[in-house]
Coordinates of C-alpha atoms in Angstrom, one line a residue:
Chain N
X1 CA 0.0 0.0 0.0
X2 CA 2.5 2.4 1.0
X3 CA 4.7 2.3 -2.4
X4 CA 1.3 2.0 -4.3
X5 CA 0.8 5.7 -2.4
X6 CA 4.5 6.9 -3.0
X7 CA 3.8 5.8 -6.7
X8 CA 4.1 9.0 -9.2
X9 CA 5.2 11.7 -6.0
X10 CA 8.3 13.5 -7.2
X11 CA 10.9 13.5 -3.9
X12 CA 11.0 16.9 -3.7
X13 CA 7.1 16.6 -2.8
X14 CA 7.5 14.0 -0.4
X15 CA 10.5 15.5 1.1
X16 CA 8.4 19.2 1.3
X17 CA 5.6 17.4 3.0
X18 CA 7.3 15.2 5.6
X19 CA 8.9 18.7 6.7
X20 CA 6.1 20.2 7.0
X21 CA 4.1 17.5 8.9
X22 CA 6.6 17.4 11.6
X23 CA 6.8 21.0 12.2
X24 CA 3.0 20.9 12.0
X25 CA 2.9 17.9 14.4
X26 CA 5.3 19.0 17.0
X27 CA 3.7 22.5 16.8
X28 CA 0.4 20.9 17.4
X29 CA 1.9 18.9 20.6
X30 CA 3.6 22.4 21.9
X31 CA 0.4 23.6 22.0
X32 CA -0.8 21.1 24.1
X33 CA 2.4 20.4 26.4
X34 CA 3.7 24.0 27.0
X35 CA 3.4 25.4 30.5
X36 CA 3.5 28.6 29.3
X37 CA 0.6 29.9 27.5
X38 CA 2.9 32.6 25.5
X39 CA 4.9 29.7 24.0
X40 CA 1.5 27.6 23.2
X41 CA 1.3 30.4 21.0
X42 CA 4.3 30.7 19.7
X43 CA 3.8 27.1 19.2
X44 CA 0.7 27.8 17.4
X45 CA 2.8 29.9 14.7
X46 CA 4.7 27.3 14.0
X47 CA 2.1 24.7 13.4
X48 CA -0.2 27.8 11.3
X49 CA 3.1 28.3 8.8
X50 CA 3.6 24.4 8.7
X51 CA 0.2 24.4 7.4
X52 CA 0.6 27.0 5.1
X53 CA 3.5 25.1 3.5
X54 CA 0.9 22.2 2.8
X55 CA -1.4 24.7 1.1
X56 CA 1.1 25.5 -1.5
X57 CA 2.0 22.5 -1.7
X58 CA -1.7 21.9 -2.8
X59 CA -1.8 24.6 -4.9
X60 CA -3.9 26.8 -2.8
X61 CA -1.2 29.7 -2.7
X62 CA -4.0 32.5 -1.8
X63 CA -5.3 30.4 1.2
X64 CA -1.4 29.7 2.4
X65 CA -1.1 33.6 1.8
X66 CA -4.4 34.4 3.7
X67 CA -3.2 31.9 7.1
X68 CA 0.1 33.3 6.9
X69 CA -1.9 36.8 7.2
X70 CA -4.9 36.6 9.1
X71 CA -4.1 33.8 11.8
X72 CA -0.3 33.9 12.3
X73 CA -0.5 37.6 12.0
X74 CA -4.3 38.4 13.7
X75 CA -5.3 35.9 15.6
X76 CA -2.3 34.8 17.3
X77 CA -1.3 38.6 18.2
X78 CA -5.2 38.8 19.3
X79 CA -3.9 35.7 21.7
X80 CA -0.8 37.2 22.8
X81 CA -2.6 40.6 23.6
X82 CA -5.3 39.0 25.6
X83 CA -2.5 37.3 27.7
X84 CA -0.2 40.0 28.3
X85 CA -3.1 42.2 28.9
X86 CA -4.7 39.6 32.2
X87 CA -0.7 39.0 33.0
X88 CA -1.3 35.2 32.9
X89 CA 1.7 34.6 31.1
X90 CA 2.9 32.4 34.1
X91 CA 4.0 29.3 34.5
X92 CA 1.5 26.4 34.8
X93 CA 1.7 23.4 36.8
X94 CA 0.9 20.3 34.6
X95 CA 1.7 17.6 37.3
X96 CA -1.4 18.7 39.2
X97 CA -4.5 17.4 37.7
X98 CA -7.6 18.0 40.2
X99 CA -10.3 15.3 38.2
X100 CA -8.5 11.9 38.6
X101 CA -10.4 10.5 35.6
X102 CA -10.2 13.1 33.4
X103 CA -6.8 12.8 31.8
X104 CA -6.6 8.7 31.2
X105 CA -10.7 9.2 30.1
X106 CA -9.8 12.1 27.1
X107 CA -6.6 9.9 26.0
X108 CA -9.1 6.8 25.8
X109 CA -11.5 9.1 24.2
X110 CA -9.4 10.5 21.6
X111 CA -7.5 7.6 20.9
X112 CA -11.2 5.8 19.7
X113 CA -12.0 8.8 17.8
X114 CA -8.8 9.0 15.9
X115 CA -9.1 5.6 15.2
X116 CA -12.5 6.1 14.2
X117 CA -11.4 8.8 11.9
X118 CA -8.3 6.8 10.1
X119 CA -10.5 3.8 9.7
X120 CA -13.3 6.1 7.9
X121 CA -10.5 7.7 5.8
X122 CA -8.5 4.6 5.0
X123 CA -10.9 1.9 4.9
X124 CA -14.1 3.9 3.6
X125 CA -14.7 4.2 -0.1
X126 CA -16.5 7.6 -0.2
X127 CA -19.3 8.3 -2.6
X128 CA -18.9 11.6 -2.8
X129 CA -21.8 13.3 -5.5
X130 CA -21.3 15.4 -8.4
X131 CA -17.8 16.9 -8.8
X132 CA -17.0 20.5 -9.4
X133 CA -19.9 22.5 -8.1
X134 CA -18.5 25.3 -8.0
X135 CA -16.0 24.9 -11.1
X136 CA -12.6 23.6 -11.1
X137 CA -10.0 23.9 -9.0
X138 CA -6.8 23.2 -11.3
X139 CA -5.5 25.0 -14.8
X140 CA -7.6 27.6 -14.8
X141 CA -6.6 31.2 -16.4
X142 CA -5.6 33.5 -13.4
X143 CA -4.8 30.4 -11.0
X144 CA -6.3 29.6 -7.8
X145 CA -7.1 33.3 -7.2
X146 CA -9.2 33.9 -10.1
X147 CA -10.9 30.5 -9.7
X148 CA -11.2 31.0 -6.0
X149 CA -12.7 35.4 -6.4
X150 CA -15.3 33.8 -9.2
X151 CA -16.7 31.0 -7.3
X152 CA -16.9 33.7 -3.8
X153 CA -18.1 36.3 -6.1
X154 CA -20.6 34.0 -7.9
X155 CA -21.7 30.5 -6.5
X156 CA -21.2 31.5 -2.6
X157 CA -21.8 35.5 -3.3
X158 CA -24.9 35.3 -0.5
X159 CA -22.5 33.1 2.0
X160 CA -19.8 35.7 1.5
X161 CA -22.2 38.8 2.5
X162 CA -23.2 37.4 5.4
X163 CA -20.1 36.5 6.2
X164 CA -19.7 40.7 6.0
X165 CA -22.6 41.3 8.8
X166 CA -20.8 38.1 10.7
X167 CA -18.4 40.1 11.3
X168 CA -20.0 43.1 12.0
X169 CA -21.7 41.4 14.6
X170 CA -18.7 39.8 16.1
X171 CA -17.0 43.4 16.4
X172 CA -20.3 44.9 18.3
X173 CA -20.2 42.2 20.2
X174 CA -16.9 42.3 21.6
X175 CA -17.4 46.1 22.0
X176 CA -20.1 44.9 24.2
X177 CA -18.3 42.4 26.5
X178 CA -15.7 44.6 26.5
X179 CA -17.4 47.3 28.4
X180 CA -17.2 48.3 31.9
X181 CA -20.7 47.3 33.8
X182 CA -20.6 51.3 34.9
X183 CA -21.3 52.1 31.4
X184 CA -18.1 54.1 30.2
X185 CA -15.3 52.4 27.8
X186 CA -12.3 51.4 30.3
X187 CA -12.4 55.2 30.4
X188 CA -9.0 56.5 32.0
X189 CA -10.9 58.1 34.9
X190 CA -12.0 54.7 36.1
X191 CA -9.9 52.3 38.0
X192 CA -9.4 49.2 36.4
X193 CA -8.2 47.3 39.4
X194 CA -11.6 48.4 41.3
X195 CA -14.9 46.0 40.7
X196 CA -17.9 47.7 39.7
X197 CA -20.1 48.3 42.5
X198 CA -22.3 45.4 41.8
X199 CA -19.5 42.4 41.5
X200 CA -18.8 40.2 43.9
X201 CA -15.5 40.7 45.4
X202 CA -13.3 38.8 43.3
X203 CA -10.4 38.1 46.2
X204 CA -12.5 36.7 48.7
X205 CA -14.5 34.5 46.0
X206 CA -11.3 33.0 44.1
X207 CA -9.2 32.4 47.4
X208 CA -9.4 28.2 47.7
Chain E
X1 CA 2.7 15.5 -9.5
X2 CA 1.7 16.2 -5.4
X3 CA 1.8 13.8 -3.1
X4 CA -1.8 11.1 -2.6
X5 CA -4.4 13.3 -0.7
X6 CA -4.1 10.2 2.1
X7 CA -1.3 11.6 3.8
X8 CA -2.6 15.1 4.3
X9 CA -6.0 13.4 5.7
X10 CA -4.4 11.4 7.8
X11 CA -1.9 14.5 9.4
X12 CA -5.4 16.2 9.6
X13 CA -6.9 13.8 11.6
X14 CA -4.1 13.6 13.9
X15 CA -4.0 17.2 14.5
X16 CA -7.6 17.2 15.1
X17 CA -6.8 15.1 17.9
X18 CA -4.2 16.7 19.2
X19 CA -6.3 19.7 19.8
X20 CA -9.2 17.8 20.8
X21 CA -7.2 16.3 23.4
X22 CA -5.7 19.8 24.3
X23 CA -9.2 21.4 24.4
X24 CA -9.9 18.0 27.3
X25 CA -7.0 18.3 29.3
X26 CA -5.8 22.2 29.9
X27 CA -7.5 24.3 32.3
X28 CA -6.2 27.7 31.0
X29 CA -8.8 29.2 29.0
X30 CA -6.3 30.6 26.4
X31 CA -4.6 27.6 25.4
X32 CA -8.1 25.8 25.4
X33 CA -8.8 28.4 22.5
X34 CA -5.6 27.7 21.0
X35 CA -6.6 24.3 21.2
X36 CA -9.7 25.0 19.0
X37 CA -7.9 26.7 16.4
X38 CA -6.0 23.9 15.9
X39 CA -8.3 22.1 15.3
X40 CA -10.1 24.5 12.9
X41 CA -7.0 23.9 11.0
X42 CA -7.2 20.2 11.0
X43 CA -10.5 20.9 9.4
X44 CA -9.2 23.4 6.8
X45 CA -6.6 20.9 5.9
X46 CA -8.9 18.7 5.1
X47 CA -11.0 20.5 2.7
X48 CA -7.7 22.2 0.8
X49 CA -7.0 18.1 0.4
X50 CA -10.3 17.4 -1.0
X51 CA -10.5 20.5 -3.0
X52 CA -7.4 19.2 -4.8
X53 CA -8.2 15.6 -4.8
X54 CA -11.8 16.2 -6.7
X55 CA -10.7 19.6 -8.6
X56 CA -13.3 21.5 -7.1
X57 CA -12.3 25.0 -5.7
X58 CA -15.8 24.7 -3.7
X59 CA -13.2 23.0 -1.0
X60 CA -11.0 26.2 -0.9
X61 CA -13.8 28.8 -1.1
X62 CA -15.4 27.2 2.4
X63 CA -11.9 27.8 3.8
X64 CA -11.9 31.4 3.1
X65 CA -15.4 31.4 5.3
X66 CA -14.1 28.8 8.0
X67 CA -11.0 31.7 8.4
X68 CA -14.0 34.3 9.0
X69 CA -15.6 32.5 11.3
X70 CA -12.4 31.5 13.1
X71 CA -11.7 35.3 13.5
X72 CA -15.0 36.3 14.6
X73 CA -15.2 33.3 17.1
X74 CA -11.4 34.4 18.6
X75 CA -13.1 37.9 19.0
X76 CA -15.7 37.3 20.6
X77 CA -14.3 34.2 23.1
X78 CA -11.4 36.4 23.8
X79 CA -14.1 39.2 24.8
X80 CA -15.8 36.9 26.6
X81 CA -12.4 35.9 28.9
X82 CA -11.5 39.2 29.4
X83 CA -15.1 40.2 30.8
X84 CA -14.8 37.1 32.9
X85 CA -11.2 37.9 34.2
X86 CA -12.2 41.6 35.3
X87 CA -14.7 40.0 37.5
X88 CA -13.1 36.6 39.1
X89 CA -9.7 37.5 38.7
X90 CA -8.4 34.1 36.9
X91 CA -8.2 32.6 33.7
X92 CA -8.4 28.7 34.8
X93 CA -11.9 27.0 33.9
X94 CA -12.1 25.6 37.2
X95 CA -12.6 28.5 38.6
X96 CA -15.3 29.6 36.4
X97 CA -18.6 28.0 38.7
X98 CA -20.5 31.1 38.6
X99 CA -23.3 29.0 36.6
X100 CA -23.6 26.3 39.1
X101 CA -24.6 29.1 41.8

């Protein structure tokens, strides 16, 4: 099976993808393992541009382009803002887990459901409908960004505008949970260390 | 001539797991979220995979929404922790029993 699936792959593809699947993979695992929530990001970049190197190497250069962008260059400095801004960019004990269960029950978990998965994707022979809804994806005029802006433009054109008010939404909201129960913005005349009037004390209620 | 679509399923799947297990077993609320986009990417993965494997660039265009709705979802979840923190003081979901009364 496996030289029937390393059949026609140039090594220059093989080599670019086993690469990029351990950087992804031991990005992924930093995630998981790191103490310190500023390296789980960090860690995070690495498995985003790992990633991206396996979207060229599908030939979806605007998508590698757009995750290099938006979520190495947004989201993760959106996560490293929120965790310099609380100061919880401390250490983390790992050793001390306070559910006995819960770590050997989510390995036995995942374990099934990655099994589950592999045996769908290996074993399965997927009947998978009409091909090219939405036109195709290979040797077309322009590349992947001209196929890709006609079939947003065009097939999805109604997904795509709401995707506009999506985001609207998501910016109101967080506008809204951002504010201060008192009503201004986190103006500078308020104290940010000082609970609105009608919060519990947050000392007393966190203290074990 | 790329590489069979199997192998970039099967690194999906394992990623997905990777942050599923992350997302089960860490307490901070950050990396939990970190843990999610992971495996948002999994999931992203896999359609750029099928995209190419069935030459439809339907695959690639649900990506390009899946990254909106990423960055909305990180918005508002990282609104949500910050709203939480000003009040409780913590970022660990075990300390997050407000619901339970």
């Amino acid at each position: 099976m496996l030289t029937s699936l390393l059949a026609a792959t140039t090594t220059v593809d093989a080599l670019t993808f086993a690469i990029a699947a351990a950087v992804v993979l031991s990005g992924s695992v930093g995630v998981v393992v790191a103490r310190n929530p500023v390296h789980s990001a960090l860690m995070l970049v690495m498995t985003l541009f790992g990633v991206a190197v396996l979207f060229v190497e599908q030939q979806a250069n605007f998508l590698a382009a757009v995750q290099v962008i938006v979520y190495a260059g947004a989201i993760v400095v959106l996560f490293l803002f929120v965790i310099m801004f609380l100061g919880v960019d401390r250490e983390e004990s790992l050793e001390k887990e306070p559910l006995r269960a819960q770590r050997p029950l989510a390995a036995g978990l995942i374990v099934l459901g990655l099994a589950g998965l592999l045996l769908m994707g290996f074993g399965a022979h997927w009947s998978v409908g009409a091909k090219s809804v939405a036109g195709p994806s290979r040797n077309q005029a322009g590349g992947d960004v001209a196929a890709l802006g006609k079939s947003v433009f065009t097939t999805y054109l109604f997904a795509f505008e709401i995707t506009s008010a999506l985001l609207v939404i998501a910016v109101v909201g967080a506008v809204v949970l951002a504010r201060r129960p008192g009503g201004v913005l986190g103006g500078a005349d308020s104290d940010p260390d000082e609970p609105a009037d009608d919060a519990p004390s947050p000392t007393e209620e966190v203290s074990p | 001539m790329s590489l069979s679509g199997v192998w970039y399923l099967g690194l999906a799947a394992v990623v997905f797991s990777i942050g599923a297990l992350g997302l089960l077993v860490r307490r901070n609320v950050l990396v939990m979220f970190m843990c999610v986009e992971l495996m948002l990417n999994a999931a992203n993965l896999t359609f750029v995979t099928f995209s190419r494997m069935l030459n439809d660039i339907g695959g690639q265009a649900l990506v390009f929404f899946t990254l909106v709705v990423a960055a909305a979802e990180v918005v508002v979840g990282l609104g949500i922790v910050v709203a939480i923190f000003r009040r409780r003081r913590t970022a660990t979901a075990d300390d997050f029993h407000i619901m339970r009364g």
